Structures are given as C-alpha cells and as structure tokens.
CSV table of C-alpha atoms (C1' of nucleotides) in Angstrom, one decimal:
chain,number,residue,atom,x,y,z
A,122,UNK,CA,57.9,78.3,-34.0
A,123,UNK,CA,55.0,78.3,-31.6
A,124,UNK,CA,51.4,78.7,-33.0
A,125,UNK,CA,48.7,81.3,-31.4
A,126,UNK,CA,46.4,78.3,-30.6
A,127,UNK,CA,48.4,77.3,-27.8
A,128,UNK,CA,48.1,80.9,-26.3
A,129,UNK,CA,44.5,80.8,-26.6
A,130,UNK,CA,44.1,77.6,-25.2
A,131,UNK,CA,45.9,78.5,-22.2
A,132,UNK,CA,43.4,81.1,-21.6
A,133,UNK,CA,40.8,79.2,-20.4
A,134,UNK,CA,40.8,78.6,-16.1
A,135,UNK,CA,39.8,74.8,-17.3
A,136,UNK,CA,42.1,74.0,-20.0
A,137,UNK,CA,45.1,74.9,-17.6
A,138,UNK,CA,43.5,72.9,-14.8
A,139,UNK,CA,43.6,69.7,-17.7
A,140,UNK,CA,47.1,70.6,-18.8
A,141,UNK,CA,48.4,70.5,-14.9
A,142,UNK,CA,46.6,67.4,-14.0
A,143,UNK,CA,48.0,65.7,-17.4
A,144,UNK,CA,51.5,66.3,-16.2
A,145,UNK,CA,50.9,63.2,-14.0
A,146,UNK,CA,49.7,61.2,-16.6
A,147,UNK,CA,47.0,60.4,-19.4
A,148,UNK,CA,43.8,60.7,-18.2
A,149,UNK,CA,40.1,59.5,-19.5
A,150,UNK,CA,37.5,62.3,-20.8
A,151,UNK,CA,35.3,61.2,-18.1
A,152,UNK,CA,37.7,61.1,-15.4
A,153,UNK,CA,39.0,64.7,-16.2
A,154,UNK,CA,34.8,65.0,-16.7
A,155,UNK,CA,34.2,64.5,-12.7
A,156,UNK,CA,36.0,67.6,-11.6
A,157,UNK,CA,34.3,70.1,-13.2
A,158,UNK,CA,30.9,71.1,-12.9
A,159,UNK,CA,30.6,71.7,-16.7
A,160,UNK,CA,28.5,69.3,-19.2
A,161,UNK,CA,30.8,66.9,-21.2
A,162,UNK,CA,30.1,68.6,-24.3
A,163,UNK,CA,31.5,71.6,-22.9
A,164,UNK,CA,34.2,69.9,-21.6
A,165,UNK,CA,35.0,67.7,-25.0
A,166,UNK,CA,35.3,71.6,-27.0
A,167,UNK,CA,37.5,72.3,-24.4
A,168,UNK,CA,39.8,69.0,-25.0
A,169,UNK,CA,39.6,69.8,-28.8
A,170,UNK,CA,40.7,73.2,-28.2
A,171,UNK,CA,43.9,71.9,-26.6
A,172,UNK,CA,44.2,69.1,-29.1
A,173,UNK,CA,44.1,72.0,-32.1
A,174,UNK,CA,47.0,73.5,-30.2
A,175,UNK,CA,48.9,70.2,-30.1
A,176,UNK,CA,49.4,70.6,-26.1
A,177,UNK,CA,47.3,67.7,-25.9
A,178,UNK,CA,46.8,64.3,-28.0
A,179,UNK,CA,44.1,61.6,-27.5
A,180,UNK,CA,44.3,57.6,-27.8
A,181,UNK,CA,41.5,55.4,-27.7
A,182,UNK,CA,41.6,52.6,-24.8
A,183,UNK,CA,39.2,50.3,-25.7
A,184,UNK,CA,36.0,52.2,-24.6
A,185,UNK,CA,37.5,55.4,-23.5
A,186,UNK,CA,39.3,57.7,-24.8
A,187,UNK,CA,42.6,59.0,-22.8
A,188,UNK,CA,44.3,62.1,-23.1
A,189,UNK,CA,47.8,62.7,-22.6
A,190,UNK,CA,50.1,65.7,-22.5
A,191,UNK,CA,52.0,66.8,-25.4
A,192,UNK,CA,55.5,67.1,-23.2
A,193,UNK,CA,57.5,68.5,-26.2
A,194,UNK,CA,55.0,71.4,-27.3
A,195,UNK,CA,54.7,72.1,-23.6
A,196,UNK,CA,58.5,72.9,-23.5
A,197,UNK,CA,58.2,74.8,-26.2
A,198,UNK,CA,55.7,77.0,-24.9
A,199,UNK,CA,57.4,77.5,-21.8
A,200,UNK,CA,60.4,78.9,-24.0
A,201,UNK,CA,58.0,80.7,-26.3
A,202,UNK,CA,56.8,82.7,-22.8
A,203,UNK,CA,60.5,82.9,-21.8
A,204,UNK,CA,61.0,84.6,-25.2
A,205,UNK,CA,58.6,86.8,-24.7
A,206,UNK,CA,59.6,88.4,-21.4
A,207,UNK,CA,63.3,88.2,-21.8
A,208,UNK,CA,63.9,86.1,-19.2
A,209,UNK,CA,67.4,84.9,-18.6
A,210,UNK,CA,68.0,81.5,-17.2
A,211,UNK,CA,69.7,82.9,-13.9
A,212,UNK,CA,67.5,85.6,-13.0
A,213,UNK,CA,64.1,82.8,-13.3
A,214,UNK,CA,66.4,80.9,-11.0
A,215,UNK,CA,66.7,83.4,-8.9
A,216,UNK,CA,63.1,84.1,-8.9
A,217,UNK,CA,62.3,80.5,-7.9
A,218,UNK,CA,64.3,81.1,-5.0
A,219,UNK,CA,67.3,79.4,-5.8
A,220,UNK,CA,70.6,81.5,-4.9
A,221,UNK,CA,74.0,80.7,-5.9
A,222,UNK,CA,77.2,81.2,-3.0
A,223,UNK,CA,78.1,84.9,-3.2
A,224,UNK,CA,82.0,84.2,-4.5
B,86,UNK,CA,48.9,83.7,-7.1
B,87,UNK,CA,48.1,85.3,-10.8
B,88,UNK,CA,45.5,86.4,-12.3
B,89,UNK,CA,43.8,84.7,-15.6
B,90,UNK,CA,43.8,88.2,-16.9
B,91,UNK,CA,47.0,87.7,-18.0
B,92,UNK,CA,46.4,84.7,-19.9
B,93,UNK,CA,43.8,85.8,-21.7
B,94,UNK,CA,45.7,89.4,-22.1
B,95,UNK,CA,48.8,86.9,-24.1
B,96,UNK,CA,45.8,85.1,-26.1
B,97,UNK,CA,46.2,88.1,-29.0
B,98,UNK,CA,49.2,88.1,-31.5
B,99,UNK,CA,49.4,92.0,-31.0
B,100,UNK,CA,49.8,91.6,-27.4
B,101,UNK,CA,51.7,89.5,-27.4
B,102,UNK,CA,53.9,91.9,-29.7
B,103,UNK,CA,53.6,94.6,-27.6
B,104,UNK,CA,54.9,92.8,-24.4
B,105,UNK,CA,57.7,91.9,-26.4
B,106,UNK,CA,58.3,95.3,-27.4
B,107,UNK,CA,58.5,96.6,-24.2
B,108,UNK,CA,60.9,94.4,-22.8
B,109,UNK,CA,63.7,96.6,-24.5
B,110,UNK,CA,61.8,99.5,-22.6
B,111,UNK,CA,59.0,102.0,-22.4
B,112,UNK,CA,57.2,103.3,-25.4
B,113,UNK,CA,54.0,105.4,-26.2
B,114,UNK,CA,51.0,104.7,-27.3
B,115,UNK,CA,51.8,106.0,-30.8
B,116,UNK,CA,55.2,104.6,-31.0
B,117,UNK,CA,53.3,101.0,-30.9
B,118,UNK,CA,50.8,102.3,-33.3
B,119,UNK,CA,53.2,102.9,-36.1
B,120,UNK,CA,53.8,98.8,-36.2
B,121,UNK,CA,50.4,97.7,-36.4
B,122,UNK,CA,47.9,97.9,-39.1
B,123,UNK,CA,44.9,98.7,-37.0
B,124,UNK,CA,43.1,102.2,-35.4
B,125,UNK,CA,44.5,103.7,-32.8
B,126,UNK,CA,41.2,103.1,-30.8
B,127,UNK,CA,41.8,99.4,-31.3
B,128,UNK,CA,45.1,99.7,-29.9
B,129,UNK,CA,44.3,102.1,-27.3
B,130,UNK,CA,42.0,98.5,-26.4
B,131,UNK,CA,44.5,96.1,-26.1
B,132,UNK,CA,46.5,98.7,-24.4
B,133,UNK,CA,43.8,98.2,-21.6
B,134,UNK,CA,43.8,94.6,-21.9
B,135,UNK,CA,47.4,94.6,-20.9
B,136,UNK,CA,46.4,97.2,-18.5
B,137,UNK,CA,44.0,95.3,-17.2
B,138,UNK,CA,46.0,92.0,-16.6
B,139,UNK,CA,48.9,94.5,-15.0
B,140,UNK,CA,51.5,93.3,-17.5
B,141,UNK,CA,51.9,96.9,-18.5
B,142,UNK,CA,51.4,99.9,-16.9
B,143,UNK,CA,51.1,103.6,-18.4
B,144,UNK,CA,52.7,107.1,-17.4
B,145,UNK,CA,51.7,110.2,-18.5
B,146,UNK,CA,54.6,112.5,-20.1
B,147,UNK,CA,53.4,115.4,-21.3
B,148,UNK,CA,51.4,115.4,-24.1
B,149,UNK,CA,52.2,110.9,-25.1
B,150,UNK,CA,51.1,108.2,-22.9
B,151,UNK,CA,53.9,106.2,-22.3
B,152,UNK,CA,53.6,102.0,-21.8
B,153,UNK,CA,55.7,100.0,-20.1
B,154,UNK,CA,56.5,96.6,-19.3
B,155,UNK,CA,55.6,95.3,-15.5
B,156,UNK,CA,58.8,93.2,-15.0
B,157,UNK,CA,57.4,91.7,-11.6
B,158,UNK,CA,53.8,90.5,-13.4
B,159,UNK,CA,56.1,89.2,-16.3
B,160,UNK,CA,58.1,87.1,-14.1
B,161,UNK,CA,55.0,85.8,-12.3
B,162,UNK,CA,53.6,84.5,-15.6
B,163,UNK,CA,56.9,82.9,-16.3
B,164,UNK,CA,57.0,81.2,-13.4
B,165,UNK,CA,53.2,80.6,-13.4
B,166,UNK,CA,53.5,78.5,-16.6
B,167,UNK,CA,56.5,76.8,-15.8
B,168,UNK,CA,54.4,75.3,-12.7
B,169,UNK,CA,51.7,75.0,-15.6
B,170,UNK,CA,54.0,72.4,-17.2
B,171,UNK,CA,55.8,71.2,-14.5
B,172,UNK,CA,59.0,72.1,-16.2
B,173,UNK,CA,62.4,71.8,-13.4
B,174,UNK,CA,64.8,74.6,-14.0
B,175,UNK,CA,67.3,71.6,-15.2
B,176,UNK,CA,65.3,70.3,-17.6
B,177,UNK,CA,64.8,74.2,-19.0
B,178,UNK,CA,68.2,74.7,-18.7
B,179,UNK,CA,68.8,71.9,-21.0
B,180,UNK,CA,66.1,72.4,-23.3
B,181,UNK,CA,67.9,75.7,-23.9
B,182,UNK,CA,70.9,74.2,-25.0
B,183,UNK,CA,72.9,74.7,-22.1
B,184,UNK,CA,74.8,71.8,-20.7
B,185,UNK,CA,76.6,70.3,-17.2
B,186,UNK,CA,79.7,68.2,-17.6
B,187,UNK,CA,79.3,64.7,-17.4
B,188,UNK,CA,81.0,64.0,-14.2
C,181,DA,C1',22.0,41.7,-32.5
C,182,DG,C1',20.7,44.5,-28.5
C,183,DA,C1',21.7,46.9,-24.1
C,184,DG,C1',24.9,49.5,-21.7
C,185,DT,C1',28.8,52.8,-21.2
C,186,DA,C1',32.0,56.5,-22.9
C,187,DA,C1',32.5,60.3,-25.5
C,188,DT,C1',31.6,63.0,-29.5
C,189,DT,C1',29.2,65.9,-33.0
C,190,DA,C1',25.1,68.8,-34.2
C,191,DG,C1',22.5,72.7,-33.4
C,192,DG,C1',21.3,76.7,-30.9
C,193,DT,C1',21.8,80.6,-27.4
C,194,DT,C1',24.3,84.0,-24.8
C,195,DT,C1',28.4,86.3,-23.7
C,196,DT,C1',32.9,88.1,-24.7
C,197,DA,C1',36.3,89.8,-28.0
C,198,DT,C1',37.8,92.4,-31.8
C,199,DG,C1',37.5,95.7,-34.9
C,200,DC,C1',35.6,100.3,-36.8
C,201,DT,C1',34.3,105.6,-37.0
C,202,DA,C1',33.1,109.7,-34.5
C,203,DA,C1',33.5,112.4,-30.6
C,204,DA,C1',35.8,113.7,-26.3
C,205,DT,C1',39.8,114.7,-23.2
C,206,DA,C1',44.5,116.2,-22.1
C,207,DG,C1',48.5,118.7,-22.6
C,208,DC,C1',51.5,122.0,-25.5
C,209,DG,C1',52.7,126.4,-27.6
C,210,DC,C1',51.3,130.8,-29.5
D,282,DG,C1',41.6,131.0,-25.6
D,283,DC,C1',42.7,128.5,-30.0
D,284,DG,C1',44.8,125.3,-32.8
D,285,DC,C1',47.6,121.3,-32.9
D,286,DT,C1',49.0,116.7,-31.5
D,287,DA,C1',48.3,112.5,-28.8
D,288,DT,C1',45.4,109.4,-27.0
D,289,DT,C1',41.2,107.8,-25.1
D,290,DT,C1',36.2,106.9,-24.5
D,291,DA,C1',31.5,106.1,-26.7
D,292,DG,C1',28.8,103.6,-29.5
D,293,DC,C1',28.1,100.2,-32.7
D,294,DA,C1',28.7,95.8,-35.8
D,295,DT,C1',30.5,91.3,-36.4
D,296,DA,C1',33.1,87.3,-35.2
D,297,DA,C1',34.5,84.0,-31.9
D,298,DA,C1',34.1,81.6,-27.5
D,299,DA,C1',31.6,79.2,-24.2
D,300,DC,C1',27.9,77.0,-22.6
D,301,DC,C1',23.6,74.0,-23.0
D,302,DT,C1',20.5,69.7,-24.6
D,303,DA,C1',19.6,66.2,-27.9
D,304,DA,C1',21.3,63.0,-31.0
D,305,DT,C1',25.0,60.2,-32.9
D,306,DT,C1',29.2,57.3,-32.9
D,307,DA,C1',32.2,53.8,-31.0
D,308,DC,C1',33.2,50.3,-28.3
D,309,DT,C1',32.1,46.1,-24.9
D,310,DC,C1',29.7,42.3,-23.2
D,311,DT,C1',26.1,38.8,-23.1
DNA sequence: AGAGTAATTAGGTTTTATGCTAAATAGCGC
DNA sequence: GCGCTATTTAGCATAAAACCTAATTACTCT
C-alpha cells in the first residue's frame, strides 16, 4: 500500500510543478532549477523529498544529475486518491466530461 | 482551479481517515473522536484543516456538530491529480483491472 | 593535477504544523 | 437559570518544514 511520504510530498505548490513537468520526461536538477526562483539547495530538499516518497528517482548523466518520474508509484497514488474519495470509474468519466449514448 | 489547501489538508494520516470516513456519510465531531487516540481539541484542528481546504463542511444539529464529505471538492482533487500524473482514463481503467476485448 | 560546472550536504534561522490542557461557547432538558 | 453534553477557541510547547549561505563532492576537460 501507498506510504504517507507521497502525500506530503504532494503538498508542496513546487514539488507538483516537478512531478507535472517530469511526465514529459527526465529532467536535470538545474534545468528544473531555472524555473523557480528558489536557491538550489532549496530546491535539491525538495527533489529528496520526492525521491523519499519514491515518486521520483535520480540517475547520474555524466555531470548532471537527471530526474525522472516514478510512473508506477504515480498510478498508485492516483488509485490511492481514488480510494480515498470513493470514486467510481464511470462517474470520474463523467466528470471529465466524457458521456456515454443515453440507450 | 483547486486550491493547495487541499493538498496539504490530505498530507495527515488522520485526515486522510476522516475523508475516508465520510464518504459512507456524515458524522459528528465526536463520532470521529471515538477512532482516534488524540484530544478532541486536536481533532476539533484537523477538523478545520479539512474545513479550511472545503473538503468537508460542518452542520450544526442540535446539540453535535455534524461533518461531512464535500463530494464536488473531492472530485476536483481526483481529477486535479490525475492531471498531476497525466494519467488517461484508459490507462486507469486498466490499471484497475478492468479490461476491453481485444478486437 | 587544476579549473570549471553541476549538484549536493552542512549548518543555521524562521515559519508552520501538531499536539496538549484549560477555559469558553452552544444547545438540551429540568 | 442550572447542570449536562458536545465541541470549539485560547494559549502554549515541541517538532517538522522550508528557506538561506557556505562548503563539499562528483564529474569533465585540458
């Protein structure tokens, strides 16, 4: 099951701003770095609070270091919040705006 | 678009509980008390948190506060982290188990 | 090896969160 | 009004989060 870290991760404005640009792709330290008008310290506690909650994972590129989305805890998040509110499949569909032919 | 109130309101296991809770309907402040191993006052704050973040709302009846779930705000942060993720309602779909037949 | 670049860890400060006890508020029933 | 029950607000202590600058580590290139 799903650990409290990744809740408190998500808590931060910042650290969901990483998680949505890493659904594009691994990105360096410094390149997330350039959007935020934050110190790189700050910013590095803010990628190890997302590694400690496994929704991220880091891999060293020569001189940089890239991070990259953990795809698979990020699913299970998204069920964990599902859980959590009782959402059924069809009425989230509904809610995105999808509808289904009235028989 | 939703607040970041109700990501840091989800941050706390007890919360998180209480949301959960609710889902199966409203219940007073004492009701939720009886679960939890903490002072009322405590509770009474993360009842505000919740409050706070709109994921619960309270009604008065007679002498007990009843608490209960904001179904609209719950289904915003369902949605809000499935955007998070960039999760498609197929992929969810299958990640809950549910499957299409292979044409 | 030494200089340069990328990113972290160390150490410290300030703010926010989480918990407590004691006191106050709100409604109920006599 | 008074006592009882339910719950909150007030006030306070401690822990955790969030930020900073300075120093360190890790790598590349000449």
């Amino acid at each position: 099951m799903l650990n409290s870290a990744a809740f408190k991760a998500m808590a931060h404005p910042v650290r969901r701003d990483i998680l949505r640009r890493l659904r594009a792709g691994p990105l360096s330290a410094g390149e997330l770095a350039e959007s935020y008008s934050m110190s790189k310290p700050s910013l590095s506690a803010h990628f190890n609070s997302l590694r400690a909650a496994e929704l991220i994972f880091a891999t060293r590129e020569g001189n940089r270091i890239l991070y990259s989305l953990n795809v698979s805890v990020a699913d299970e998040v998204v069920s964990a919040v599902m859980e959590l509110f009782g959402v059924d499949p069809e009425t989230q569909r509904a809610a995105r705006g999808e509808h289904v032919q009235d028989s």
